[in-house]
XYZ file of C-alpha atoms in Angstrom:
424
model
C -19.592 67.523 43.834
C -18.980 70.321 41.508
C -21.372 70.504 38.511
C -20.135 71.124 34.974
C -20.470 74.845 33.985
C -22.217 75.905 30.800
C -18.702 76.352 29.089
C -17.375 72.984 30.158
C -18.109 69.849 28.511
C -16.832 66.181 27.790
C -13.714 67.695 25.931
C -12.585 69.219 29.329
C -12.190 65.887 30.725
C -10.368 64.127 27.806
C -6.974 63.117 28.120
C -4.398 64.707 25.809
C -4.422 61.459 23.785
C -8.016 61.663 23.399
C -8.011 65.318 22.717
C -5.678 64.685 19.923
C -7.844 62.074 18.454
C -10.708 64.253 18.291
C -8.664 67.115 16.681
C -7.128 64.915 14.078
C -10.469 63.448 13.038
C -12.242 66.752 12.889
C -10.915 67.658 9.301
C -9.565 66.185 6.250
C -5.912 65.501 7.180
C -4.136 66.049 3.927
C -5.867 69.461 3.247
C -3.101 71.920 4.013
C -5.710 74.977 4.394
C -7.645 72.973 7.015
C -4.274 72.106 9.012
C -3.739 75.942 9.084
C -7.189 76.794 10.295
C -6.953 74.115 12.903
C -3.639 75.278 14.211
C -3.234 74.781 18.026
C -2.616 78.142 19.864
C -1.213 78.914 23.235
C -4.476 78.502 25.118
C -5.107 75.129 23.514
C -1.665 73.437 24.629
C -3.158 72.090 28.049
C -5.598 70.070 26.043
C -2.868 68.241 23.923
C 0.045 67.998 26.678
C 0.331 67.194 30.287
C 2.295 70.514 30.919
C 5.049 70.896 33.350
C 5.505 73.883 35.513
C 8.179 75.345 33.379
C 5.971 75.030 30.300
C 3.011 76.690 32.106
C 5.352 79.628 33.009
C 6.688 79.821 29.415
C 3.192 79.786 27.916
C 2.036 82.576 30.295
C 5.151 84.717 30.235
C 6.920 84.160 26.906
C 8.651 87.263 25.497
C 9.105 85.606 22.202
C 6.879 85.207 19.217
C 3.277 83.819 19.327
C 2.642 79.967 19.843
C 1.123 77.956 17.094
C 1.497 74.361 15.589
C -0.331 72.588 12.856
C -2.110 69.361 13.974
C 0.489 67.388 11.728
C 3.500 68.818 13.610
C 1.681 68.268 16.665
C 1.146 64.759 16.101
C 5.018 64.070 16.045
C 5.262 65.159 19.585
C 4.667 63.321 22.879
C 1.879 64.536 25.341
C 3.605 62.910 28.276
C 7.521 63.331 27.803
C 8.603 66.979 28.440
C 12.010 65.943 27.024
C 10.491 65.161 23.515
C 12.461 67.076 21.034
C 9.409 68.021 18.905
C 7.485 69.284 22.010
C 10.409 71.497 22.926
C 10.082 73.303 19.429
C 6.457 73.815 19.985
C 5.913 74.506 23.745
C 7.547 77.542 25.469
C 9.331 76.944 28.837
C 10.216 79.266 31.461
C 13.674 80.205 29.914
C 11.634 82.134 27.339
C 10.116 84.366 30.053
C 13.170 86.596 30.629
C 15.481 88.836 28.524
C 19.088 87.872 29.203
C 21.817 90.653 29.204
C 23.616 89.083 26.167
C 20.565 88.945 24.068
C 19.149 91.351 21.690
C 16.073 91.630 19.268
C 18.459 91.858 16.086
C 21.748 90.309 16.808
C 22.648 90.090 13.212
C 21.802 93.665 12.549
C 19.423 92.868 9.668
C 17.181 96.041 10.282
C 20.444 98.189 9.973
C 21.276 96.373 6.606
C 17.736 96.882 5.264
C 17.504 99.475 2.574
C 13.645 99.048 2.228
C 11.250 97.228 4.180
C 11.449 93.579 4.033
C 14.888 93.375 2.331
C 18.269 92.676 3.861
C 21.461 93.395 1.829
C 24.317 91.967 3.817
C 26.469 90.271 1.087
C 27.239 92.131 -2.069
C 25.864 89.623 -4.569
C 22.646 88.586 -2.724
C 19.685 89.811 -0.799
C 17.199 88.218 1.618
C 13.591 88.925 0.875
C 11.282 88.820 3.952
C 8.116 87.824 2.034
C 5.761 86.791 4.914
C 5.396 87.211 8.570
C 3.395 83.960 9.320
C 4.706 80.398 9.644
C 2.835 76.961 9.962
C 4.500 76.358 13.235
C 6.131 79.086 15.309
C 9.318 77.284 16.342
C 10.498 78.458 19.820
C 14.131 78.874 18.578
C 13.052 81.060 15.676
C 15.767 83.750 14.983
C 13.347 86.144 13.583
C 10.903 86.293 16.457
C 10.976 90.021 16.424
C 9.203 89.816 13.051
C 7.386 86.460 12.781
C 3.787 86.285 13.924
C 3.789 90.088 14.367
C 0.991 91.428 12.011
C 2.619 94.967 11.787
C 5.456 93.084 9.859
C 3.061 92.037 7.081
C 4.441 92.685 3.661
C 2.008 94.258 1.389
C 2.314 94.156 -2.439
C 3.467 97.520 -2.393
C 6.149 96.740 -0.012
C 7.248 93.861 -2.187
C 7.178 96.011 -5.384
C 9.629 98.297 -3.567
C 12.044 95.438 -2.920
C 11.845 94.387 -6.541
C 12.768 97.958 -7.645
C 15.680 97.913 -5.396
C 16.901 94.708 -6.794
C 16.278 95.909 -10.278
C 18.521 98.861 -9.505
C 21.325 97.027 -8.166
C 22.892 94.867 -11.048
C 25.302 93.271 -8.587
C 22.540 91.236 -6.934
C 22.308 87.788 -8.594
C 20.905 85.687 -5.743
C 17.758 86.370 -3.832
C 16.814 84.368 -0.730
C 12.984 84.282 -0.092
C 12.361 83.846 3.549
C 9.980 85.162 6.132
C 8.090 83.799 7.929
C 7.522 80.966 5.535
C 7.074 82.082 2.041
C 5.134 78.911 1.134
C 2.489 80.106 3.497
C 1.566 82.643 0.811
C -1.067 81.682 -1.817
C -0.069 79.992 -4.887
C -0.847 83.072 -6.931
C 1.328 85.317 -4.713
C 4.274 82.835 -4.922
C 3.904 82.757 -8.649
C 3.902 86.569 -8.866
C 7.058 87.057 -6.638
C 8.862 84.336 -8.715
C 7.732 85.983 -12.019
C 9.146 89.396 -10.861
C 12.347 87.743 -10.118
C 12.563 85.787 -13.314
C 12.161 89.112 -15.164
C 15.152 90.745 -13.628
C 18.073 90.054 -16.054
C 20.772 89.892 -13.570
C 19.011 87.742 -10.881
C 20.059 84.125 -11.649
C 19.354 82.429 -8.468
C 16.239 82.061 -6.100
C 16.453 80.179 -2.913
C 13.170 79.392 -1.100
C 13.640 79.162 2.672
C 10.757 77.073 4.095
C 10.240 74.722 6.860
C 6.851 73.646 5.446
C 8.340 70.221 4.262
C 8.930 69.471 8.051
C 5.733 71.328 9.755
C 3.251 71.046 6.874
C 4.378 68.710 4.139
C 0.838 68.634 2.578
C 1.395 72.219 1.518
C 3.700 70.889 -1.165
C 0.882 70.330 -3.676
C 1.119 69.458 -7.395
C -0.275 72.780 -8.165
C 2.435 74.539 -6.242
C 5.308 72.469 -7.784
C 3.831 73.182 -11.146
C 4.245 76.891 -10.534
C 7.882 76.367 -9.232
C 8.734 74.185 -12.141
C 7.345 76.860 -14.492
C 9.664 79.480 -13.184
C 12.632 77.226 -12.792
C 14.029 78.148 -16.105
C 17.240 78.965 -17.812
C 16.917 82.454 -16.658
C 16.189 81.566 -12.903
C 17.569 78.540 -10.928
C 15.349 77.824 -7.978
C 16.788 76.043 -4.857
C 15.084 75.223 -1.454
C 16.627 75.249 1.939
C 14.574 73.683 4.721
C 15.210 73.027 8.362
C 14.928 69.489 9.928
C 16.384 69.373 13.325
C 15.620 65.956 14.450
C 14.896 62.425 12.785
C 11.447 62.414 14.258
C 10.660 64.974 11.713
C 11.879 62.740 8.738
C 8.331 61.104 8.076
C 6.872 59.546 4.940
C 4.633 62.783 4.483
C 7.978 64.763 4.623
C 9.644 62.442 2.082
C 6.670 62.665 -0.246
C 6.814 66.511 -0.319
C 10.555 66.500 -0.781
C 10.310 64.148 -3.765
C 7.688 66.424 -5.337
C 10.095 69.322 -5.172
C 12.904 67.268 -6.725
C 10.601 66.350 -9.536
C 10.024 70.143 -10.069
C 13.776 70.450 -10.626
C 14.562 72.005 -7.101
C 17.759 71.159 -5.278
C 17.265 70.758 -1.546
C 19.583 71.464 1.263
C 19.133 71.424 4.968
C 19.981 74.001 7.606
C 19.742 72.608 11.109
C 20.249 74.418 14.297
C 22.039 73.170 17.362
C 19.563 73.031 19.920
C 20.294 72.057 23.781
C 18.637 69.004 24.791
C 17.243 68.333 21.222
C 20.084 67.565 18.905
C 23.275 68.835 20.685
C 25.194 65.527 20.273
C 27.090 63.666 17.538
C 24.902 60.626 17.443
C 21.454 62.557 17.230
C 22.862 64.701 14.438
C 24.366 61.682 12.713
C 21.171 59.936 12.664
C 19.216 62.933 11.559
C 21.726 63.398 8.517
C 21.525 59.762 7.511
C 17.788 60.149 7.394
C 18.164 63.333 5.425
C 20.003 61.505 2.708
C 17.322 58.887 2.576
C 15.051 61.767 2.005
C 17.425 62.961 -0.701
C 18.467 66.139 1.087
C 21.879 67.272 1.234
C 23.373 68.718 4.229
C 24.076 72.411 4.038
C 24.451 74.445 7.201
C 24.375 73.572 10.964
C 23.924 76.823 12.880
C 25.143 78.005 16.339
C 22.170 79.396 17.972
C 21.520 82.955 17.762
C 21.481 85.587 20.592
C 17.818 86.126 20.439
C 15.561 87.277 23.339
C 14.426 84.222 25.652
C 16.831 81.782 23.917
C 19.183 80.759 26.824
C 17.271 77.276 27.150
C 18.369 76.460 23.658
C 21.828 77.870 23.269
C 24.965 75.575 23.534
C 28.686 76.008 23.935
C 30.528 76.772 20.647
C 32.497 73.720 21.278
C 29.446 71.546 20.831
C 29.333 72.249 17.040
C 32.804 71.461 16.569
C 32.449 68.157 18.510
C 29.517 67.130 16.443
C 31.244 67.767 13.124
C 34.351 65.741 14.383
C 31.939 62.873 15.625
C 30.202 62.790 12.132
C 33.265 62.724 9.791
C 33.922 59.359 8.539
C 30.386 57.829 9.732
C 28.439 59.284 6.766
C 29.199 60.518 3.298
C 30.479 63.993 2.939
C 27.272 65.250 1.342
C 25.703 64.220 4.618
C 27.921 66.494 6.898
C 26.772 70.075 7.226
C 29.099 73.172 7.520
C 29.260 74.360 11.089
C 28.594 77.984 10.949
C 28.262 81.069 13.190
C 26.189 83.982 11.825
C 28.238 86.640 13.456
C 26.670 89.205 15.752
C 26.793 92.543 14.403
C 26.120 91.710 10.782
C 29.654 90.097 10.132
C 28.012 87.313 8.099
C 28.720 83.612 8.355
C 31.875 81.791 9.068
C 32.609 77.998 9.016
C 33.975 76.471 12.020
C 35.381 72.904 12.418
C 37.736 70.560 14.192
C 41.413 71.210 13.980
C 42.501 68.572 11.357
C 45.408 70.646 10.267
C 48.318 71.040 12.654
C 50.373 73.200 10.504
C 53.570 73.175 8.305
C 57.054 71.933 9.260
C 59.342 74.220 7.397
C 62.710 72.137 7.316
C 60.997 69.005 5.764
C 58.343 70.980 3.866
C 55.476 68.915 5.309
C 52.028 69.607 6.280
C 50.781 67.753 9.395
C 47.228 66.623 9.563
C 45.157 64.518 12.021
C 42.961 61.812 10.457
C 39.139 62.325 11.048
C 38.708 58.662 10.672
C 41.453 56.990 12.692
C 42.825 59.862 14.698
C 46.479 59.264 13.303
C 48.874 61.716 11.900
C 49.711 62.223 8.379
C 52.231 63.980 6.234
C 51.583 65.833 2.976
C 54.558 67.824 1.266
C 54.235 71.370 -0.032
C 55.040 71.645 -3.880
C 58.642 72.251 -4.498
C 58.142 75.442 -6.423
C 55.737 77.015 -3.785
C 56.463 80.387 -2.423
C 53.587 80.100 0.041
C 55.800 78.829 3.094
C 55.173 81.893 5.121
C 51.276 81.595 4.821
C 51.023 78.441 7.099
C 51.165 78.204 10.848
C 54.409 76.309 11.816
C 54.681 73.021 13.657
C 57.463 73.332 16.338
C 60.447 70.912 16.308
C 59.166 69.626 19.621
C 55.755 68.535 18.151
C 57.495 67.260 14.869
C 59.816 65.026 16.853
C 56.858 63.599 18.804
C 54.730 62.794 15.553
C 57.358 61.884 13.141
C 57.828 58.185 14.126
C 54.158 57.514 14.192
C 52.931 59.364 11.156
C 51.945 58.241 7.851
C 52.776 59.573 4.255
C 52.253 58.466 0.892
C 55.081 55.982 1.266
C 53.715 54.459 4.651
C 50.113 53.598 4.596
C 47.408 52.067 6.659
C 45.976 48.597 6.140
C 42.230 48.149 5.891
C 42.042 47.465 9.614
C 44.391 50.298 10.708
C 47.609 48.153 10.609
C 50.603 49.899 9.337
C 51.955 48.797 5.943
C 54.806 49.512 3.672
């Protein structure tokens, strides 16, 4: 029988469950700095998961960003189930090992729209400030994998000062999105310094923090951090937060506590989910997520179609999936729980909203618009104002379609009963 070598010990014989217990008990769980120091790297993953062959290939041959997760986020994953949604966002798979022909490092052309290092100016009135190249968890679907976890992308103080100079010299900029990496992985003092600089620029009225830490490291949302944010959230600068919950398993008590702290600091919070194959690409999963988010007091903002980034084939879904999801959710949760389905257009075209075809068009002879009900699937008529001169603006409903729908459509004079029965 082979003896244990000098570098092998009891830990090598532990099951993933036992290894996790050892990790979780090795530090103060609520200390966010310790969570970051104890991050699980690629070489550690075999200790905490029974890996599949696909995962082993992904870990060894990924062409994407580095691998890393906090113990907290690791604890939300299943060591045995390769279909666990959290696990799929932590552990690379073989699809990450090849660069597909349709993929590119920078599909949104952010670098071409960057007047100075770390700043993207795509829309006239707003800019994106790349504040930090580090994250608490390196999500496998990250759309900025070309920058995140790459130390050469580190933003030094001098780089950030050049960004502030650019913003000062462009009075049309009123809105600054601070992203990365995760800006809340910076020190409290650096965050305060960035917010202070923005607050002092007269034409900057809005600051949006783009952070996934409420999901991946909720203990980072400390009282001290919230005091800093609250002190800068003034009549001169309105601070918002957009985070990214992708699955209901992420909606934990710890996450809710972090969100409540931000809300008490006067920060409005929205969620930007990403449709991910095999994780949340169906209506019921997205519906459960967004119901949970409302319980956490988070409003839905965007639901993104995945980007054409290297090694991302395993996550991308047909465009129709997003439309189907929105159609499924409508009528089953309050409107503030339904995100806009958006495609951030390749080539730097910006975001466009997509949705089900509730509007069939305009019937000119009767001057009625024809709609399909999201709740009932029935057809409904709404007249154009008599003094309107916009008739040529609308797509037309053909006479054939009109004649088919007319007898079974509803108007203000023919309603539906509470159970869907027609009434007069």
